[in-house]
PDB file of C-alpha atoms and ligand atoms in Angstrom:
ATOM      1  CA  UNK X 304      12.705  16.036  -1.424  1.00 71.00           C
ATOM      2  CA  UNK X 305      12.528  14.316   2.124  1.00 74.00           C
ATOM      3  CA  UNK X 306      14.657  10.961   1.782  1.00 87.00           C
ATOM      4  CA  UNK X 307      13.388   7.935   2.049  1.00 98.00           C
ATOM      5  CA  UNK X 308      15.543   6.751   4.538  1.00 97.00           C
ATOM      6  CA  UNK X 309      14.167   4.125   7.243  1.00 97.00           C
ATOM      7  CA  UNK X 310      11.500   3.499   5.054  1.00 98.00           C
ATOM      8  CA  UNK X 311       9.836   0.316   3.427  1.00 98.00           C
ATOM      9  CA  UNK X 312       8.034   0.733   0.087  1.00 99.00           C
ATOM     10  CA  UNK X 313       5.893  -2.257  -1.526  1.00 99.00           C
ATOM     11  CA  UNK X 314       5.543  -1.648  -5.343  1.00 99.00           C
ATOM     12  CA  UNK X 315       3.006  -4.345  -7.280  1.00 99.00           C
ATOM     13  CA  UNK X 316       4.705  -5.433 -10.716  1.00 98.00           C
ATOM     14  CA  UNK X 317       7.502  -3.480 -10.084  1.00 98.00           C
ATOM     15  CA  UNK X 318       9.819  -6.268 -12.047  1.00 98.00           C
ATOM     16  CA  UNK X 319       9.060  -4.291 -15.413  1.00 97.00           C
ATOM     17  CA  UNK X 320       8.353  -0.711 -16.736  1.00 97.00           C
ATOM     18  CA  UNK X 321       7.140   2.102 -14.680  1.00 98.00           C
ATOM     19  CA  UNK X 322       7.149  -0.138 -11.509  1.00 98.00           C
ATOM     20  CA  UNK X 323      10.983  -1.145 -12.068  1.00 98.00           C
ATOM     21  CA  UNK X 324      11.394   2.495 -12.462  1.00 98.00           C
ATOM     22  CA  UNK X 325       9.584   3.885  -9.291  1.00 98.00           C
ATOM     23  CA  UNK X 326      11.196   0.431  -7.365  1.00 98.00           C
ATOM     24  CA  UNK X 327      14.915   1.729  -8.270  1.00 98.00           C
ATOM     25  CA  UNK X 328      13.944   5.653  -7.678  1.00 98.00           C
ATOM     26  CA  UNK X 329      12.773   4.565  -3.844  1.00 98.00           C
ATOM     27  CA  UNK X 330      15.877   2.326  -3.792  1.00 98.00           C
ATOM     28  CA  UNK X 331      18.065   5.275  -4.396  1.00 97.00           C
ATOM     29  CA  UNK X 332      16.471   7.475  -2.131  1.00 97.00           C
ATOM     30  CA  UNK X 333      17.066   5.218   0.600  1.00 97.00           C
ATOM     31  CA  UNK X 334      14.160   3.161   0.831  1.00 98.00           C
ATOM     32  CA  UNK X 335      13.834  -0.613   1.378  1.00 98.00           C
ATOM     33  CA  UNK X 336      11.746  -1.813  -1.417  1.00 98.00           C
ATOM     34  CA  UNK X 337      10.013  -4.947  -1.852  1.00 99.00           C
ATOM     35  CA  UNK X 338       8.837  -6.127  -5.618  1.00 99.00           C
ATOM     36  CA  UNK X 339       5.365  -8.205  -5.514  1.00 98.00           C
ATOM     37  CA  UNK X 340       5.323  -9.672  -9.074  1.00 98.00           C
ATOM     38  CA  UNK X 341       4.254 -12.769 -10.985  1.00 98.00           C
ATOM     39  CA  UNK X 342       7.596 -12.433 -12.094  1.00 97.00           C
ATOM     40  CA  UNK X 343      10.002 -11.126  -9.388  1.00 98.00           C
ATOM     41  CA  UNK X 344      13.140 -13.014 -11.165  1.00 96.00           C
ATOM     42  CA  UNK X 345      16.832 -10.489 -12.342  1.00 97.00           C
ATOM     43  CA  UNK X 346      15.792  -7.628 -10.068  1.00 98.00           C
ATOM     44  CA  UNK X 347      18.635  -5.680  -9.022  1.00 98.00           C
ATOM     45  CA  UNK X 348      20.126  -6.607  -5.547  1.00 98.00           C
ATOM     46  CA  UNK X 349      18.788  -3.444  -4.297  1.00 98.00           C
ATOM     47  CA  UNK X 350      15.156  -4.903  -4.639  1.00 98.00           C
ATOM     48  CA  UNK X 351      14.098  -7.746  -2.647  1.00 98.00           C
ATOM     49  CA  UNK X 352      11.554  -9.819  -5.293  1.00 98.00           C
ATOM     50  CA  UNK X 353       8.551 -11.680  -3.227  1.00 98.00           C
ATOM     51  CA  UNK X 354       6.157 -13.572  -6.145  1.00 98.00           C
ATOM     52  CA  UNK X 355       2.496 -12.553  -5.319  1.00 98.00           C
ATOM     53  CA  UNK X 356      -0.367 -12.414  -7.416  1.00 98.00           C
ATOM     54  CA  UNK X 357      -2.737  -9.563  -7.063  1.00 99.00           C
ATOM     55  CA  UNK X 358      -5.772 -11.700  -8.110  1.00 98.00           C
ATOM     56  CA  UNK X 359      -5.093 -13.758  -5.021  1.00 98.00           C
ATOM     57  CA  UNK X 360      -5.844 -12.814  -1.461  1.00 98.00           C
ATOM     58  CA  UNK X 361      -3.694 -15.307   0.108  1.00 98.00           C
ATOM     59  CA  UNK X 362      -0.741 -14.725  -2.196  1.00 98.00           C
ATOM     60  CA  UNK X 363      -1.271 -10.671  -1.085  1.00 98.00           C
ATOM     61  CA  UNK X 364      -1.316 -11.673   2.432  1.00 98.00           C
ATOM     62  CA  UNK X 365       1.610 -13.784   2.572  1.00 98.00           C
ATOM     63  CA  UNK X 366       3.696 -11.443   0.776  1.00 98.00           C
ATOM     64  CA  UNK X 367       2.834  -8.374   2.828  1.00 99.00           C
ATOM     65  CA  UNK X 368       3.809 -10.543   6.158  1.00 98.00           C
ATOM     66  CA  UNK X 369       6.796 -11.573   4.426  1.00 98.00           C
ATOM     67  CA  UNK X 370       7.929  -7.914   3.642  1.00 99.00           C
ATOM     68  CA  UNK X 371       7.379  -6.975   7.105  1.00 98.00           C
ATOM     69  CA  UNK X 372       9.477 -10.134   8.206  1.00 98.00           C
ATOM     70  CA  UNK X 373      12.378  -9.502   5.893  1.00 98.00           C
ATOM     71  CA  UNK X 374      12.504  -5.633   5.613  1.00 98.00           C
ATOM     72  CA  UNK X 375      11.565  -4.491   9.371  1.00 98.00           C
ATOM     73  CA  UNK X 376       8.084  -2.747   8.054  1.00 98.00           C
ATOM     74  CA  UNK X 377       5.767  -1.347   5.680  1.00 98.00           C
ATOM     75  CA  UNK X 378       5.443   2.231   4.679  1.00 98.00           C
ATOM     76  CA  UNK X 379       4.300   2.973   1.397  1.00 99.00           C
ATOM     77  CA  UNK X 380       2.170   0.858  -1.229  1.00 99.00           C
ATOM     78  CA  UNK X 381       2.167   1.748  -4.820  1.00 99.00           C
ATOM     79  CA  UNK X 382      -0.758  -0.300  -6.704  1.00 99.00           C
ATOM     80  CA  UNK X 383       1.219  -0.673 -10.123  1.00 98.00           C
ATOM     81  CA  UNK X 384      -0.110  -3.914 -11.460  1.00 98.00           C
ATOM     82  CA  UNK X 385      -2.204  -3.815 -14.289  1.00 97.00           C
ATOM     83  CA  UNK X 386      -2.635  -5.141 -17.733  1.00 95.00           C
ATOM     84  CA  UNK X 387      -4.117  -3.634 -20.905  1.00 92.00           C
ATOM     85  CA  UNK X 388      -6.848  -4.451 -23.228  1.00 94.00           C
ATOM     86  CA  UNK X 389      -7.953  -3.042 -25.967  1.00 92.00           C
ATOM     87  CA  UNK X 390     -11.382  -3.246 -27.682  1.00 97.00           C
ATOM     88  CA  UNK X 391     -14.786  -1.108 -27.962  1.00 98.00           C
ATOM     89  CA  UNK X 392     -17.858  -3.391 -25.899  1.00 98.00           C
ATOM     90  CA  UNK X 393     -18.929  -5.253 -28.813  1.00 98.00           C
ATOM     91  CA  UNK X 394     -15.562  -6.385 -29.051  1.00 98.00           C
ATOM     92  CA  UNK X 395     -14.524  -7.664 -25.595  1.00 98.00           C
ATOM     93  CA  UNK X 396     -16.197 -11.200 -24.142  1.00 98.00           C
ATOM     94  CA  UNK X 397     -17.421 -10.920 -20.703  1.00 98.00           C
ATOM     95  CA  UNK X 398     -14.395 -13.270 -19.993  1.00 98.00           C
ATOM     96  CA  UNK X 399     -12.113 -10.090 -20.813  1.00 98.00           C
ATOM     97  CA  UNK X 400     -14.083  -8.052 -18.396  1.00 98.00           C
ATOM     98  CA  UNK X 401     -13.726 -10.062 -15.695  1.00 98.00           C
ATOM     99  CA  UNK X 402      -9.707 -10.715 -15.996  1.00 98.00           C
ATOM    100  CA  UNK X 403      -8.981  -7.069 -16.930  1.00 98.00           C
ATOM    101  CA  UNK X 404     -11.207  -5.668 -13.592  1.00 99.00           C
ATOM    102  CA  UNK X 405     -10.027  -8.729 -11.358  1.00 99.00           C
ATOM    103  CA  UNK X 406      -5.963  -7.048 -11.790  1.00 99.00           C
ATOM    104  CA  UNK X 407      -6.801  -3.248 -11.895  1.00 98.00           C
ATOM    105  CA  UNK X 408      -9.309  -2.703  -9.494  1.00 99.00           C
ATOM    106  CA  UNK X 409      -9.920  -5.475  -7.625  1.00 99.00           C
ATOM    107  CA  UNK X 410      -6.356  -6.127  -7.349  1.00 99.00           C
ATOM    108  CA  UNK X 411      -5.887  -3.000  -6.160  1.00 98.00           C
ATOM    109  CA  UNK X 412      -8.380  -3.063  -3.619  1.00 99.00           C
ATOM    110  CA  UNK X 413      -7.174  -6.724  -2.557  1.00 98.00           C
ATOM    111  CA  UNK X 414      -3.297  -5.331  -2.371  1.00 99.00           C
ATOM    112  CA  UNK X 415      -4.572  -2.382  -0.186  1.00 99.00           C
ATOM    113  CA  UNK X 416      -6.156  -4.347   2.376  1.00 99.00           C
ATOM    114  CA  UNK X 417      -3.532  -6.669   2.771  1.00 99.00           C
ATOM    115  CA  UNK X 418      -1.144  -3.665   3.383  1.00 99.00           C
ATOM    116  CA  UNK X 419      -3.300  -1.669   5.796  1.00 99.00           C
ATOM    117  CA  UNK X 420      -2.765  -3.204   9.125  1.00 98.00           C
ATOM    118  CA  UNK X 421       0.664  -3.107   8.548  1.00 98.00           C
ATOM    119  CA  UNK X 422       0.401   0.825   7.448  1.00 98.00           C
ATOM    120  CA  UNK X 423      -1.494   1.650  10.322  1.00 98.00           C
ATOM    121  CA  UNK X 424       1.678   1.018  12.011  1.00 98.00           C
ATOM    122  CA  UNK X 425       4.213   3.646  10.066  1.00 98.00           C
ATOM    123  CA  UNK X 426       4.484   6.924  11.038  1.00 97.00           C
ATOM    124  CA  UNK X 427       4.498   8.165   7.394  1.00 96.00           C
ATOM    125  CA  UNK X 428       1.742   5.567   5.905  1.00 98.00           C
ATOM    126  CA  UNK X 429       1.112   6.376   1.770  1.00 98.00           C
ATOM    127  CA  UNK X 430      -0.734   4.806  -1.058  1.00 99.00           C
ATOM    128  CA  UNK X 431       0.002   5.677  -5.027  1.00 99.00           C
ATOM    129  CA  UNK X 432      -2.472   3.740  -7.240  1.00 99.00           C
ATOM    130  CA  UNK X 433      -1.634   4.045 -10.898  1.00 98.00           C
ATOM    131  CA  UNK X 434      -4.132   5.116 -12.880  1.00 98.00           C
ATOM    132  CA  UNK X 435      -4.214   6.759 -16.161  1.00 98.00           C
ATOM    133  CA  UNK X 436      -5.048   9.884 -17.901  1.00 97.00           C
ATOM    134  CA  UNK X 437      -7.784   6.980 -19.515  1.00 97.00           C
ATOM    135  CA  UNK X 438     -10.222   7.568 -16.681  1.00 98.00           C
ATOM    136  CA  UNK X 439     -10.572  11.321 -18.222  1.00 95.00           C
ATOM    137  CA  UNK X 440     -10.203  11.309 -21.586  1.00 95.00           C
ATOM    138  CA  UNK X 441     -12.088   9.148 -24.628  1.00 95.00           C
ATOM    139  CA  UNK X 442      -9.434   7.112 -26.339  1.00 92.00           C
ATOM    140  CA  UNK X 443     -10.513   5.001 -29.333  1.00 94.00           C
ATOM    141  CA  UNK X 444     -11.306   0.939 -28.109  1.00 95.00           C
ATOM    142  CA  UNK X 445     -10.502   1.474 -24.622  1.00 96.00           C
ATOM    143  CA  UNK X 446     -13.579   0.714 -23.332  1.00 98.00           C
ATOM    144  CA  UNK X 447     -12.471  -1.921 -20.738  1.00 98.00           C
ATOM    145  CA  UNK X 448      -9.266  -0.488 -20.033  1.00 98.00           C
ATOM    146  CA  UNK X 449     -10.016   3.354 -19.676  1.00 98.00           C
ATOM    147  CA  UNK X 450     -13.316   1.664 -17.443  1.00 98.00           C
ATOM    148  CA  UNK X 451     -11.033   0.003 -15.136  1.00 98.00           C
ATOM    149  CA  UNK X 452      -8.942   3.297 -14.711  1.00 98.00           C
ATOM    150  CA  UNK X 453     -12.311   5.272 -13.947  1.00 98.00           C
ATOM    151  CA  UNK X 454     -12.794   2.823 -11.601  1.00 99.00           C
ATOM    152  CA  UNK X 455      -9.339   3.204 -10.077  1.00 99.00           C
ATOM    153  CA  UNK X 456     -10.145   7.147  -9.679  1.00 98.00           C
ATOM    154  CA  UNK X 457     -12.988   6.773  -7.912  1.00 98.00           C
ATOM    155  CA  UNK X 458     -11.224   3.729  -5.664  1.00 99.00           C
ATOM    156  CA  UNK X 459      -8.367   6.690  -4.700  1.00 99.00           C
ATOM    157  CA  UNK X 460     -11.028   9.048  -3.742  1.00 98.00           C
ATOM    158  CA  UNK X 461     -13.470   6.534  -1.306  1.00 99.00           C
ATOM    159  CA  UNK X 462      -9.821   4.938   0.038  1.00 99.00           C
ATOM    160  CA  UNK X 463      -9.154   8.695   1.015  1.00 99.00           C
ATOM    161  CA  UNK X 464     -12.073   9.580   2.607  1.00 98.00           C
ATOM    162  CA  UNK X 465     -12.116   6.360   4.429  1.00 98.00           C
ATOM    163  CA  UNK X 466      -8.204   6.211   5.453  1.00 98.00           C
ATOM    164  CA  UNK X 467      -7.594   9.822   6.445  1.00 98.00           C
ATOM    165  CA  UNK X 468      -8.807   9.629  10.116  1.00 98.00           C
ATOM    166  CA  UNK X 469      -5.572   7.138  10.587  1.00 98.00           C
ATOM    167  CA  UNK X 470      -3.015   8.998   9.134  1.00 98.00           C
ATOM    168  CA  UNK X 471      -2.792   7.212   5.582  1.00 98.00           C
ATOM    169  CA  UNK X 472      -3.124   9.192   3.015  1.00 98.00           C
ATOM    170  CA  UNK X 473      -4.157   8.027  -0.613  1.00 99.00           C
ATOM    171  CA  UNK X 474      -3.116   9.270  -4.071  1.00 99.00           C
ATOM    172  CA  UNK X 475      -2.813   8.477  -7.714  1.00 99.00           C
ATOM    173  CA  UNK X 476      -0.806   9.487 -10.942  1.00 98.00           C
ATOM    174  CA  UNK X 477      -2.134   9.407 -14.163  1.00 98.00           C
ATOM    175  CA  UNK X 478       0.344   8.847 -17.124  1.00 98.00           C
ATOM    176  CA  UNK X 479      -0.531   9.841 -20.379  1.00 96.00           C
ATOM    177  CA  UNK X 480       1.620   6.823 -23.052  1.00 94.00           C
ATOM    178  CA  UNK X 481       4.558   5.936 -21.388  1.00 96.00           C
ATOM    179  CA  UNK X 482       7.185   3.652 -23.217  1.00 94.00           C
ATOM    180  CA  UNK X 483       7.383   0.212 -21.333  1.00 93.00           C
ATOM    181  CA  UNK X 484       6.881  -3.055 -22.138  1.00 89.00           C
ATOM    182  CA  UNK X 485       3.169  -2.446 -21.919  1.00 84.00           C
ATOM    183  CA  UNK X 486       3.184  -0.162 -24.779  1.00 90.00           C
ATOM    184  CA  UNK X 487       5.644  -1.969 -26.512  1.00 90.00           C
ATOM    185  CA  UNK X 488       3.687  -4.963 -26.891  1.00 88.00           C
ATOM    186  CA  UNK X 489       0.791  -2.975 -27.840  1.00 84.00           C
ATOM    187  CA  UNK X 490       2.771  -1.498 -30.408  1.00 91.00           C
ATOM    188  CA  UNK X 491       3.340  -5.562 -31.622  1.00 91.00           C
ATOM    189  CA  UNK X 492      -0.415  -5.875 -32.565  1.00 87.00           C
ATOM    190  CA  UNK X 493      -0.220  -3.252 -35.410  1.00 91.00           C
ATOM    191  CA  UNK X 494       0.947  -3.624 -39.317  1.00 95.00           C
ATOM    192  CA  UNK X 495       3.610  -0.610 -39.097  1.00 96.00           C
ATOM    193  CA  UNK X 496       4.724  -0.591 -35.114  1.00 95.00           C
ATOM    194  CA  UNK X 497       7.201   2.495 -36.269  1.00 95.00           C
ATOM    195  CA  UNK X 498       4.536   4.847 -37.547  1.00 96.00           C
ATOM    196  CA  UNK X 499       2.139   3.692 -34.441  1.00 94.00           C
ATOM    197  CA  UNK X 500       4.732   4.755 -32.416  1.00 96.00           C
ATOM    198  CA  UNK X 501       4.775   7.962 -34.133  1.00 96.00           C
ATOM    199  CA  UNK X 502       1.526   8.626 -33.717  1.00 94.00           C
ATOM    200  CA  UNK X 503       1.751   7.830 -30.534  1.00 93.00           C
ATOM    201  CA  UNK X 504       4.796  10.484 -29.234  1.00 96.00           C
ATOM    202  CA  UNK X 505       2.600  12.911 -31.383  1.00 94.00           C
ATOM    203  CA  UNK X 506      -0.174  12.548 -28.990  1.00 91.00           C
ATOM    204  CA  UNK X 507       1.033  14.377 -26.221  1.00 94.00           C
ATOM    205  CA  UNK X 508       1.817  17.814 -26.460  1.00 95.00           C
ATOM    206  CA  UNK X 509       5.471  17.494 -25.446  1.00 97.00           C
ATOM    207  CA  UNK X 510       5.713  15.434 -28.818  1.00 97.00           C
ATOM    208  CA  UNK X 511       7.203  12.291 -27.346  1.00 97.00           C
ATOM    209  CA  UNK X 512       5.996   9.484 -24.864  1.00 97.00           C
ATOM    210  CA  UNK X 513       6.355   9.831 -21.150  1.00 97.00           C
ATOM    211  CA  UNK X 514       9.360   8.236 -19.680  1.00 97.00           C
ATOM    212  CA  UNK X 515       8.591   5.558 -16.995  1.00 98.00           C
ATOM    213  CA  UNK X 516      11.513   7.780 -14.722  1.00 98.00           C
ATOM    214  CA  UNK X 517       9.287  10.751 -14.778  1.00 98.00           C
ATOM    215  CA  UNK X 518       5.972   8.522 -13.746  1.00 98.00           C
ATOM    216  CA  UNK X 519       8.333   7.263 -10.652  1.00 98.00           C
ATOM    217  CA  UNK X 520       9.000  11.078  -9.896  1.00 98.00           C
ATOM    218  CA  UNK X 521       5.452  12.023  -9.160  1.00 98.00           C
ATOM    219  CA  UNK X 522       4.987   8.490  -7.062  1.00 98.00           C
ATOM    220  CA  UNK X 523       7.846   9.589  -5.055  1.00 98.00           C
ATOM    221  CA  UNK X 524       6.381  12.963  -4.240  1.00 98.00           C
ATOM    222  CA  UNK X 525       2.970  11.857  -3.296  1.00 98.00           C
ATOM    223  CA  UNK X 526       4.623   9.242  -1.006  1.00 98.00           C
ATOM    224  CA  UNK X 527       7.181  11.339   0.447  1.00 97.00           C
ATOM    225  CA  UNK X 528       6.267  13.265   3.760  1.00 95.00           C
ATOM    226  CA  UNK X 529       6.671  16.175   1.730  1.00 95.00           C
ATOM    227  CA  UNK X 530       3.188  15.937  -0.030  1.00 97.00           C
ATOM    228  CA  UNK X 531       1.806  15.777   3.689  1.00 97.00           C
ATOM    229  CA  UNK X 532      -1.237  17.855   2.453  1.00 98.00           C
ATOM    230  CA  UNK X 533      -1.846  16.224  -0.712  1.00 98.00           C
ATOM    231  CA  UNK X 534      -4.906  13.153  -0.392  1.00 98.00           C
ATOM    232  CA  UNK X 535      -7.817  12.182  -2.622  1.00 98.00           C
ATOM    233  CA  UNK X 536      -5.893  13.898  -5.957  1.00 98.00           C
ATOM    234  CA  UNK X 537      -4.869  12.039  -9.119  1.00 98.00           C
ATOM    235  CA  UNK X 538      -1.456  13.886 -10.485  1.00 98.00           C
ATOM    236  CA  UNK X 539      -1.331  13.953 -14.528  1.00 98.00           C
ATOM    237  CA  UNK X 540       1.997  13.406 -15.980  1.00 98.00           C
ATOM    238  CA  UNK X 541       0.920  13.156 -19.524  1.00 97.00           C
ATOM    239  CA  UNK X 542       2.854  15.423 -21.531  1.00 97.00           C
ATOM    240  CA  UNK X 543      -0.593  18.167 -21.442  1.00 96.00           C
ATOM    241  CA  UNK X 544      -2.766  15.522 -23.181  1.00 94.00           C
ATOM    242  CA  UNK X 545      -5.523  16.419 -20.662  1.00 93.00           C
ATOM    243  CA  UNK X 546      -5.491  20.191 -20.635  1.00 94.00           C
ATOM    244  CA  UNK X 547      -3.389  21.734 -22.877  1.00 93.00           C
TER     245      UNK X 547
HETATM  246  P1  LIG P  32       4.230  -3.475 -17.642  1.00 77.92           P
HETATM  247  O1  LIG P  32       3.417  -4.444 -18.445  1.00 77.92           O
HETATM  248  O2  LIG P  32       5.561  -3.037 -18.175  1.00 77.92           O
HETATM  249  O3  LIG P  32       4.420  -4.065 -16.167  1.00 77.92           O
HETATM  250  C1  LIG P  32       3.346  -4.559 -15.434  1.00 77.92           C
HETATM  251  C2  LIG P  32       3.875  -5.496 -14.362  1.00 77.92           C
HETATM  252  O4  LIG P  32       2.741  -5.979 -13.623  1.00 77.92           O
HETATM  253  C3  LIG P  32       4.615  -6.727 -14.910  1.00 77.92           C
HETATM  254  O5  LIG P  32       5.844  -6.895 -14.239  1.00 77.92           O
HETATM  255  C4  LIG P  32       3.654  -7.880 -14.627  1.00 77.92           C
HETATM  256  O6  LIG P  32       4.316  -9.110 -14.354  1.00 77.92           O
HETATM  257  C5  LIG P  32       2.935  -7.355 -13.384  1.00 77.92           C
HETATM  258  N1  LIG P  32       1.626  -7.995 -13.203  1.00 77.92           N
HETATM  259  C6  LIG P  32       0.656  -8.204 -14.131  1.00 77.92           C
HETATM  260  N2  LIG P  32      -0.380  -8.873 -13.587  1.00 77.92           N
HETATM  261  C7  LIG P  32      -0.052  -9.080 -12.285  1.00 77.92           C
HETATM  262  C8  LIG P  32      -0.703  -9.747 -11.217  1.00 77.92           C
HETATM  263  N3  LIG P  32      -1.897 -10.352 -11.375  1.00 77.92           N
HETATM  264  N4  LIG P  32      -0.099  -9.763 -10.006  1.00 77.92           N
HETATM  265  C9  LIG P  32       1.123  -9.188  -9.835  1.00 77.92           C
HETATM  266  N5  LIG P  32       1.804  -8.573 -10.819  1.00 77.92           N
HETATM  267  C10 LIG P  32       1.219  -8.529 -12.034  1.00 77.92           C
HETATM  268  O7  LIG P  32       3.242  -2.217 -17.378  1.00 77.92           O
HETATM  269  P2  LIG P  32       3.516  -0.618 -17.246  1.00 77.92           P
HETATM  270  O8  LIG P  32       3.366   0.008 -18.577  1.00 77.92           O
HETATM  271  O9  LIG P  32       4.726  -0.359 -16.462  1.00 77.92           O
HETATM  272  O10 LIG P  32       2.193  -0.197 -16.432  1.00 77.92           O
HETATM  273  C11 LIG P  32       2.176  -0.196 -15.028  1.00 77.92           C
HETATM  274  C12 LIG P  32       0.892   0.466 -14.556  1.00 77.92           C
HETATM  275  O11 LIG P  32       0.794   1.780 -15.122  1.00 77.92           O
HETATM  276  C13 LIG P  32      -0.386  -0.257 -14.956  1.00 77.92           C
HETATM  277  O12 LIG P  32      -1.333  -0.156 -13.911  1.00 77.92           O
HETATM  278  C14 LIG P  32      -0.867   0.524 -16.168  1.00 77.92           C
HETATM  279  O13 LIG P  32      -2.261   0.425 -16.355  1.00 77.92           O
HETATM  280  C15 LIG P  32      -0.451   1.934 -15.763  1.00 77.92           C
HETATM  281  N6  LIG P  32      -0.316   2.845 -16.879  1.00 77.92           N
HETATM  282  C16 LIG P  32       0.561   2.573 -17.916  1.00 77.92           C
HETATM  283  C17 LIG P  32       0.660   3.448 -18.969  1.00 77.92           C
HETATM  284  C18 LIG P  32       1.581   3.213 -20.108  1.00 77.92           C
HETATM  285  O14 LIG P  32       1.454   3.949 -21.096  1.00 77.92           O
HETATM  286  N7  LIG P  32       2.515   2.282 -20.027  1.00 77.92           N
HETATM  287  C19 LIG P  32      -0.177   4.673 -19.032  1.00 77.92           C
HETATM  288  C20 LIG P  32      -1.041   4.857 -17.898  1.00 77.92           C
HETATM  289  C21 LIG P  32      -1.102   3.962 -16.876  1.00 77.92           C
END
């Protein structure tokens, strides 16, 4: 794969999980990397850590000025942040709704275009929104969350279309379970974690979870100038949940 070198990648909530992951795998391919988090505290001196909030406009704004500032650019913006919920409709308040949507779509859309004018000025411009094998597949009460991930799909696709003219090309991966925090604290809600857990490796075909490393492999491809002709797709790395 190309390197990275010369290059500045913004990853949202990249202080934990599969956004720590993808952070360090730019970081060692010789990008700079910036880390927009609520909580951008113990990163790794490799990663600079600039606290933004993707429910916030200005906070997005700020931060993508300050990356420029600090790290001479902005090439590449991975839309990571994103919370989970779990619940079928009768189950989830309209409150719910509204916080879950506000971080992974909105946000998403927010981050984006607070990054744009400064990707219109890379010559390799790339976006990698995480989305999730969710958006696909029925998964018992994940009504909100697999919504939101639809949501995100269809988001990839219409930022594609509209971004292509310029250059910037627009992507996303969809993970099937990947251990992280996320899933960990999931895993916290039910009587017997351990056999949860179980069930859960069981679920993919490869018989274990997805590793956040693997998530940050495909992120790296469809940022890398090597994926040149690859826009508007959403790459599954879900252990063949969806097809197999
Ligand atoms: P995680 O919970 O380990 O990390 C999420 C990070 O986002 C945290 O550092 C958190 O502080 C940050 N964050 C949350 N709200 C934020 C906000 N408003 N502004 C800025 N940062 C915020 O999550 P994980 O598992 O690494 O997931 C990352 C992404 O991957 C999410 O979009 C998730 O939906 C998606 N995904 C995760 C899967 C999994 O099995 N873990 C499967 C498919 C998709």
């Amino acid at each position: 794969m190309s390197t990275f070198d010369g290059l500045v990648a913004v990853v949202t909530g990249g202080a934990s999980g599969i956004g720590l992951a993808t952070a360090h795998a730019f970081a060692a391919a010789g990008a700079r990397v910036a880390v927009l988090d609520l909580n951008p505290e113990g990163l790794a001196p490799s990663l600079t850590g600039i606290r933004a909030d993707v429910t916030d406009h200005d906070s997005l704004e700020a931060a993508m000025a300050e990356v420029v500032e600090r790290l001479g650019g902005l090439d590449i913006l991975v839309n990571n942040a994103g919370i989970s919920a779990i619940g079928t409709v009768e189950e989830l308040p309209d409150t719910e709704w509204t916080r879950v949507l506000d971080v992974n779509v909105t946000g998403m859309a927010r981050a984006s275009a607070a990054a744009l004018p400064h990707l219109r000025r890379s010559a390799h411009p790339a976006i990698v929104n995480l989305c999730s094998i969710g958006a696909l597949n029925g998964l018992p009460r994940r009504a909100l969350y697999n919504a939101s991930k639809g949501a995100v799909l269809a988001l990839t696709y219409a930022m594609a279309t509209d971004h292509i003219a310029e250059g910037i090309r627009v992507n996303a991966v969809s993970p099937g379970t990947v251990f992280t925090p996320f899933v960990e604290n999931f895993l916290q809600k039910f009587d017997d974690p351990e056999s949860e857990r179980a069930a859960l490796d069981a679920r993919q075909a490869t018989g274990r979870m997805v590793t956040p490393e693997e998530v940050a492999g495909a992120i790296l491809y469809l940022a890398s100038p090597d994926s040149g002709s690859t826009t508007g797709t959403a790459l599954e790395v879900d252990g063949g949940v969806t097809h197999l």
